[in-house]
Tab-separated table of C-alpha atoms and ligand atoms in Angstrom:
chain	number	residue	atom	x	y	z
A	258	MET	CA	223.049	-99.671	-18.888
A	259	ALA	CA	223.842	-100.191	-15.400
A	260	ILE	CA	225.274	-97.677	-13.461
A	261	PRO	CA	228.960	-99.121	-13.077
A	262	SER	CA	230.046	-100.637	-9.462
A	263	LEU	CA	232.881	-98.192	-8.516
A	264	SER	CA	236.327	-99.394	-6.976
A	265	LEU	CA	238.973	-96.807	-6.352
A	266	LEU	CA	242.380	-97.230	-5.347
A	267	PHE	CA	244.640	-94.479	-4.594
A	268	LEU	CA	248.551	-94.642	-3.638
A	269	PHE	CA	249.719	-91.620	-2.953
A	270	THR	CA	252.752	-90.417	-0.799
A	271	SER	CA	254.615	-86.764	-0.364
A	272	LEU	CA	258.033	-87.946	-0.826
A	273	PRO	CA	260.586	-85.630	-3.087
A	274	LEU	CA	259.738	-86.172	-6.568
A	275	VAL	CA	262.707	-88.592	-8.845
A	276	SER	CA	260.531	-88.633	-12.284
A	277	SER	CA	257.340	-87.128	-12.582
A	278	SER	CA	256.296	-84.851	-9.788
A	279	PRO	CA	253.683	-86.073	-7.579
A	280	VAL	CA	250.374	-84.202	-7.233
A	281	LYS	CA	250.799	-82.026	-4.283
A	282	ASP	CA	247.218	-82.805	-2.828
A	283	PRO	CA	245.941	-86.045	-3.652
A	284	GLU	CA	242.723	-85.605	-1.981
A	285	LEU	CA	241.690	-83.375	-4.350
A	286	VAL	CA	242.299	-85.259	-7.245
A	287	VAL	CA	240.063	-87.548	-5.492
A	288	GLN	CA	237.326	-85.021	-4.862
A	289	ASP	CA	237.302	-83.692	-8.281
A	290	LEU	CA	236.663	-87.543	-9.192
A	291	HIS	CA	233.836	-87.842	-6.803
A	292	ARG	CA	232.268	-84.680	-8.247
A	293	ALA	CA	232.504	-85.722	-11.706
A	294	ILE	CA	230.616	-89.051	-10.942
A	295	ASN	CA	227.985	-86.838	-9.062
A	296	VAL	CA	227.525	-84.473	-12.170
A	297	SER	CA	227.387	-87.574	-14.441
A	298	ARG	CA	224.998	-89.623	-12.044
A	299	ARG	CA	222.688	-86.395	-11.852
A	300	ASN	CA	222.296	-86.160	-15.385
A	301	LEU	CA	221.090	-89.407	-15.749
A	302	LYS	CA	217.941	-88.087	-15.237
A	303	TYR	CA	217.792	-85.449	-17.942
A	304	LEU	CA	220.277	-86.550	-20.694
A	305	SER	CA	219.072	-89.067	-22.863
A	306	CYS	CA	222.727	-90.143	-23.807
A	307	ALA	CA	224.151	-90.134	-20.159
A	308	THR	CA	225.857	-93.185	-18.946
A	309	GLY	CA	226.425	-92.230	-15.358
A	310	ASN	CA	229.996	-92.525	-16.132
A	311	PRO	CA	231.858	-89.393	-16.602
A	312	ILE	CA	234.391	-90.384	-19.037
A	313	ASP	CA	231.790	-92.351	-21.432
A	314	ASP	CA	229.606	-89.026	-20.956
A	315	CYS	CA	232.423	-86.682	-22.212
A	316	TRP	CA	232.759	-87.918	-25.567
A	317	ARG	CA	229.889	-90.534	-26.357
A	318	CYS	CA	226.713	-87.851	-26.157
A	319	ASP	CA	228.547	-85.757	-29.212
A	320	PRO	CA	226.921	-87.640	-32.273
A	321	ASN	CA	229.729	-86.421	-34.137
A	322	TRP	CA	232.222	-87.741	-31.817
A	323	GLU	CA	234.033	-89.748	-34.927
A	324	LYS	CA	234.893	-86.124	-36.550
A	325	ASN	CA	235.988	-85.107	-32.639
A	326	ARG	CA	238.029	-88.230	-31.519
A	327	ARG	CA	240.654	-85.844	-29.959
A	328	ARG	CA	238.206	-84.785	-27.418
A	329	LEU	CA	238.741	-87.751	-25.631
A	330	ALA	CA	242.058	-86.627	-24.160
A	331	ASP	CA	240.099	-84.269	-22.172
A	332	CYS	CA	237.869	-86.723	-20.638
A	333	ALA	CA	240.305	-88.552	-18.356
A	334	ILE	CA	239.497	-88.290	-14.774
A	335	GLY	CA	242.156	-89.143	-11.567
A	336	PHE	CA	245.882	-88.827	-11.500
A	337	GLY	CA	246.390	-89.788	-15.206
A	338	LYS	CA	243.879	-86.937	-16.483
A	339	ASN	CA	246.981	-84.517	-18.075
A	340	ALA	CA	247.842	-87.336	-20.352
A	341	ILE	CA	247.313	-86.184	-23.728
A	342	GLY	CA	248.188	-88.841	-25.871
A	343	GLY	CA	248.461	-87.530	-29.412
A	344	ARG	CA	245.612	-85.030	-29.015
A	345	ASP	CA	247.928	-82.286	-30.827
A	346	GLY	CA	249.280	-84.312	-33.490
A	347	LYS	CA	248.213	-85.999	-36.839
A	348	LEU	CA	245.795	-88.520	-37.359
A	349	TYR	CA	247.206	-91.691	-38.360
A	350	VAL	CA	245.482	-94.836	-39.738
A	351	VAL	CA	246.379	-98.263	-39.089
A	352	THR	CA	245.488	-100.320	-42.721
A	353	ASP	CA	247.952	-103.036	-42.414
A	354	SER	CA	247.943	-105.694	-39.400
A	355	SER	CA	251.103	-107.307	-40.314
A	356	ASP	CA	254.113	-107.188	-38.000
A	357	ASP	CA	256.763	-108.658	-40.013
A	358	ASP	CA	259.827	-107.101	-38.967
A	359	PRO	CA	259.747	-105.370	-35.512
A	360	VAL	CA	263.325	-103.096	-36.856
A	361	ASN	CA	261.916	-102.131	-40.264
A	362	PRO	CA	258.692	-101.834	-39.678
A	363	LYS	CA	256.266	-100.893	-42.546
A	364	PRO	CA	254.174	-97.723	-43.021
A	365	GLY	CA	250.272	-98.210	-42.067
A	366	THR	CA	251.258	-100.714	-39.812
A	367	LEU	CA	250.766	-100.040	-35.667
A	368	ARG	CA	254.469	-100.282	-35.063
A	369	HIS	CA	255.198	-97.934	-37.727
A	370	ALA	CA	252.721	-95.492	-35.727
A	371	VAL	CA	254.034	-95.818	-32.299
A	372	ILE	CA	257.640	-95.378	-32.624
A	373	GLN	CA	257.291	-91.833	-34.559
A	374	ASP	CA	258.836	-88.922	-32.546
A	375	GLU	CA	255.654	-86.767	-33.190
A	376	PRO	CA	252.690	-86.935	-31.308
A	377	LEU	CA	250.160	-89.132	-33.163
A	378	TRP	CA	246.318	-89.882	-32.785
A	379	ILE	CA	246.369	-93.634	-33.969
A	380	VAL	CA	243.126	-95.436	-35.624
A	381	PHE	CA	242.293	-98.006	-37.346
A	382	ALA	CA	240.690	-98.467	-40.747
A	383	ARG	CA	238.782	-101.654	-40.465
A	384	ASP	CA	238.529	-104.329	-37.997
A	385	MET	CA	241.570	-106.533	-37.690
A	386	THR	CA	243.838	-108.625	-35.195
A	387	ILE	CA	247.142	-107.748	-35.033
A	388	GLN	CA	249.278	-110.754	-33.538
A	389	LEU	CA	252.687	-108.858	-32.697
A	390	LYS	CA	255.989	-110.499	-33.274
A	391	GLU	CA	257.734	-108.711	-30.728
A	392	GLU	CA	256.396	-106.221	-27.782
A	393	LEU	CA	255.007	-103.028	-29.219
A	394	ILE	CA	257.456	-100.362	-27.803
A	395	MET	CA	255.641	-97.108	-27.708
A	396	ASN	CA	257.398	-93.695	-28.254
A	397	SER	CA	255.665	-90.933	-26.254
A	398	PHE	CA	252.565	-88.447	-27.124
A	399	LYS	CA	250.219	-91.664	-28.661
A	400	THR	CA	247.051	-92.283	-28.727
A	401	ILE	CA	245.703	-95.778	-29.747
A	402	ASP	CA	242.046	-95.138	-30.446
A	403	GLY	CA	240.334	-98.568	-31.160
A	404	ARG	CA	236.410	-96.691	-31.519
A	405	GLY	CA	234.539	-97.468	-34.362
A	406	ALA	CA	236.507	-100.960	-35.476
A	407	SER	CA	236.940	-104.311	-33.413
A	408	VAL	CA	240.677	-104.403	-32.757
A	409	HIS	CA	242.432	-107.365	-31.454
A	410	ILE	CA	246.281	-107.362	-29.967
A	411	ALA	CA	246.101	-110.853	-29.385
A	412	GLY	CA	248.518	-114.273	-29.831
A	413	GLY	CA	251.929	-112.655	-29.427
A	414	PRO	CA	253.754	-109.943	-27.196
A	415	CYS	CA	251.720	-107.070	-26.321
A	416	ILE	CA	251.836	-103.321	-25.762
A	417	THR	CA	255.068	-101.694	-23.453
A	418	ILE	CA	255.084	-98.471	-22.246
A	419	GLN	CA	258.519	-97.786	-21.191
A	420	PHE	CA	260.307	-94.529	-20.036
A	421	VAL	CA	257.809	-92.541	-22.164
A	422	THR	CA	254.727	-90.182	-21.131
A	423	ASN	CA	251.518	-88.839	-22.691
A	424	ILE	CA	249.824	-92.330	-23.561
A	425	ILE	CA	246.398	-93.325	-24.154
A	426	ILE	CA	245.226	-96.515	-24.939
A	427	HIS	CA	240.967	-97.070	-25.413
A	428	GLY	CA	238.880	-99.289	-27.135
A	429	LEU	CA	241.205	-102.242	-27.673
A	430	HIS	CA	240.881	-106.056	-27.177
A	431	ILE	CA	244.144	-107.168	-25.598
A	432	HIS	CA	244.593	-110.978	-25.274
A	433	ASP	CA	246.222	-114.219	-25.165
A	434	CYS	CA	249.467	-112.138	-24.892
A	435	LYS	CA	252.530	-113.995	-24.684
A	436	GLN	CA	256.365	-113.603	-23.919
A	437	GLY	CA	258.918	-111.976	-26.855
A	438	GLY	CA	262.648	-110.959	-26.598
A	439	ASN	CA	265.779	-111.919	-27.313
A	440	ALA	CA	265.227	-110.038	-30.552
A	441	MET	CA	265.877	-106.251	-31.837
A	442	VAL	CA	262.845	-103.977	-31.681
A	443	ARG	CA	262.490	-100.774	-32.775
A	444	ASP	CA	261.554	-97.901	-30.455
A	445	SER	CA	262.192	-94.757	-32.264
A	446	PRO	CA	262.901	-93.791	-36.123
A	447	ARG	CA	266.314	-93.286	-35.101
A	448	HIS	CA	266.947	-96.428	-32.602
A	449	TYR	CA	266.567	-100.071	-32.074
A	450	GLY	CA	267.997	-102.238	-29.620
A	451	TRP	CA	267.827	-105.895	-27.917
A	452	ARG	CA	265.259	-106.829	-25.863
A	453	THR	CA	265.689	-109.449	-23.531
A	454	THR	CA	262.543	-111.733	-22.560
A	455	SER	CA	259.518	-109.963	-21.894
A	456	ASP	CA	256.921	-111.183	-19.013
A	457	GLY	CA	254.148	-111.432	-21.656
A	458	ASP	CA	251.675	-108.738	-19.764
A	459	GLY	CA	248.893	-107.156	-21.703
A	460	VAL	CA	250.331	-103.977	-21.002
A	461	SER	CA	253.202	-102.997	-19.277
A	462	ILE	CA	254.164	-99.568	-17.985
A	463	PHE	CA	257.488	-99.283	-17.194
A	464	GLY	CA	259.012	-96.073	-16.011
A	465	GLY	CA	255.898	-94.555	-17.839
A	466	SER	CA	254.004	-91.534	-16.635
A	467	HIS	CA	250.817	-89.701	-17.801
A	468	ILE	CA	249.255	-92.598	-18.960
A	469	TRP	CA	245.429	-93.440	-19.433
A	470	VAL	CA	244.278	-96.796	-20.130
A	471	ASP	CA	240.375	-96.598	-20.784
A	472	HIS	CA	237.925	-98.857	-22.329
A	473	ASN	CA	239.943	-102.154	-23.184
A	474	SER	CA	239.139	-105.841	-22.477
A	475	LEU	CA	241.733	-107.666	-21.309
A	476	SER	CA	242.456	-111.662	-20.779
A	477	ASN	CA	244.533	-114.738	-20.716
A	478	CYS	CA	248.236	-113.003	-20.695
A	479	LYS	CA	251.172	-114.981	-19.950
A	480	ASP	CA	251.853	-112.592	-16.988
A	481	GLY	CA	249.702	-109.424	-15.855
A	482	LEU	CA	247.431	-108.034	-17.605
A	483	ILE	CA	248.367	-104.245	-16.593
A	484	ASP	CA	251.737	-103.734	-14.646
A	485	ALA	CA	253.058	-100.532	-13.803
A	486	ILE	CA	255.896	-100.584	-12.232
A	487	TYR	CA	259.881	-98.846	-11.951
A	488	GLY	CA	258.665	-95.483	-10.798
A	489	SER	CA	255.595	-95.289	-13.384
A	490	THR	CA	253.271	-92.675	-11.947
A	491	ALA	CA	250.205	-90.193	-13.321
A	492	ILE	CA	248.239	-93.287	-14.013
A	493	THR	CA	244.388	-93.726	-14.510
A	494	ILE	CA	243.145	-97.416	-15.426
A	495	SER	CA	239.517	-97.014	-16.307
A	496	ASN	CA	236.394	-98.945	-17.516
A	497	ASN	CA	238.687	-101.916	-18.520
A	498	HIS	CA	236.864	-105.304	-18.503
A	499	MET	CA	239.493	-108.039	-17.247
A	500	THR	CA	238.861	-111.834	-17.239
A	501	HIS	CA	240.682	-114.997	-17.311
A	502	HIS	CA	243.878	-114.392	-15.404
A	503	ASP	CA	245.993	-115.578	-13.109
A	504	LYS	CA	247.636	-111.821	-12.050
A	505	VAL	CA	245.184	-108.894	-13.213
A	506	MET	CA	247.482	-105.800	-11.790
A	507	LEU	CA	250.708	-105.096	-10.656
A	508	LEU	CA	251.475	-101.721	-9.009
A	509	GLY	CA	254.953	-101.793	-7.989
A	510	HIS	CA	257.292	-104.749	-8.240
A	511	SER	CA	258.842	-104.144	-4.775
A	512	ASP	CA	258.261	-102.579	-1.434
A	513	SER	CA	261.914	-101.737	-1.314
A	514	TYR	CA	262.299	-99.994	-4.422
A	515	MET	CA	261.785	-96.206	-3.465
A	516	LYS	CA	261.137	-94.552	-6.720
A	517	ASP	CA	257.528	-96.475	-6.631
A	518	LYS	CA	256.822	-94.340	-3.173
A	519	ASN	CA	256.132	-91.461	-5.955
A	520	MET	CA	253.053	-93.739	-7.632
A	521	GLN	CA	250.247	-91.920	-8.122
A	522	VAL	CA	247.501	-94.596	-9.768
A	523	THR	CA	243.676	-94.084	-10.074
A	524	ILE	CA	241.768	-97.122	-10.720
A	525	ALA	CA	238.155	-96.371	-11.671
A	526	PHE	CA	234.923	-98.556	-12.760
B	101	NAG	C1	229.086	-87.015	-4.205
B	101	NAG	O1	227.694	-87.537	-4.008
B	101	NAG	C2	227.523	-88.119	-2.596
B	101	NAG	C3	226.247	-88.271	-2.605
B	101	NAG	O2	225.189	-87.791	-2.590
B	101	NAG	C4	227.763	-86.939	-1.409
B	101	NAG	O3	227.964	-87.510	-0.588
B	101	NAG	C5	229.215	-86.571	-2.001
B	101	NAG	O4	229.964	-85.398	-1.278
B	101	NAG	C6	229.465	-85.842	-3.344
B	101	NAG	N1	230.601	-85.591	-3.348
B	101	NAG	C7	231.383	-84.364	-4.263
B	101	NAG	C8	232.880	-83.991	-4.190
B	101	NAG	O5	230.326	-83.443	-4.559
């Protein structure tokens, strides 16, 4: 594997917090990240499993990674590194690729998994393509872990991370995302609501914090591949493969929107 080319973007400010508190010394986060990269590159000479990528080294060197999936939650770098996702919750195995009723999702479907209140580490029983009928509105403390299966979220609306926290999205193929909306969609066991027309993003982060989007392939969506807007912060977007797009990424939607002055995002590799 080639040493990945490195492109890092850091956005930060010291304005008072609104939602999630900005890291006081963002330069320390940057230094930590460079230290992790240096260690990983040094290990290339010594460890046969080493990739030169500190995130991958963190879990791939473990031959039993499949038994220790939650270890991934401690492998992030940058401003989203404290996103624990569903690390402290149960394993949820998605067995059903359907999405027939976004208000009353069936147990075993991805939508049933992501709306739950409890933390969940969500994995897939087999390869599958999930064509969502409406946006997948996630609840807090969830990991969607596609490792070990080929999972496509494609051909319908895709993932929405709105006013929630601690989300990890890893190892998915997210593509051909369409607009959804003008429909009722459930966002928790106790609540569903009316969604207006969505943009058709691959991953839409709206007022979200502690989010890590790692190792996905994203392509050919109606709007952005990953958008982070409306006061979203504490985000790492790493190791993603992005192709066939007009708009790859939107960080903040308006120069005059003050809450976005707090935005801290790491984009790596
Ligand atoms: C990482 O390695 C580079 C090149 O050797 C060096 O200039 C830099 O100071 C190192 N950074 C950290 C934080 O260790």
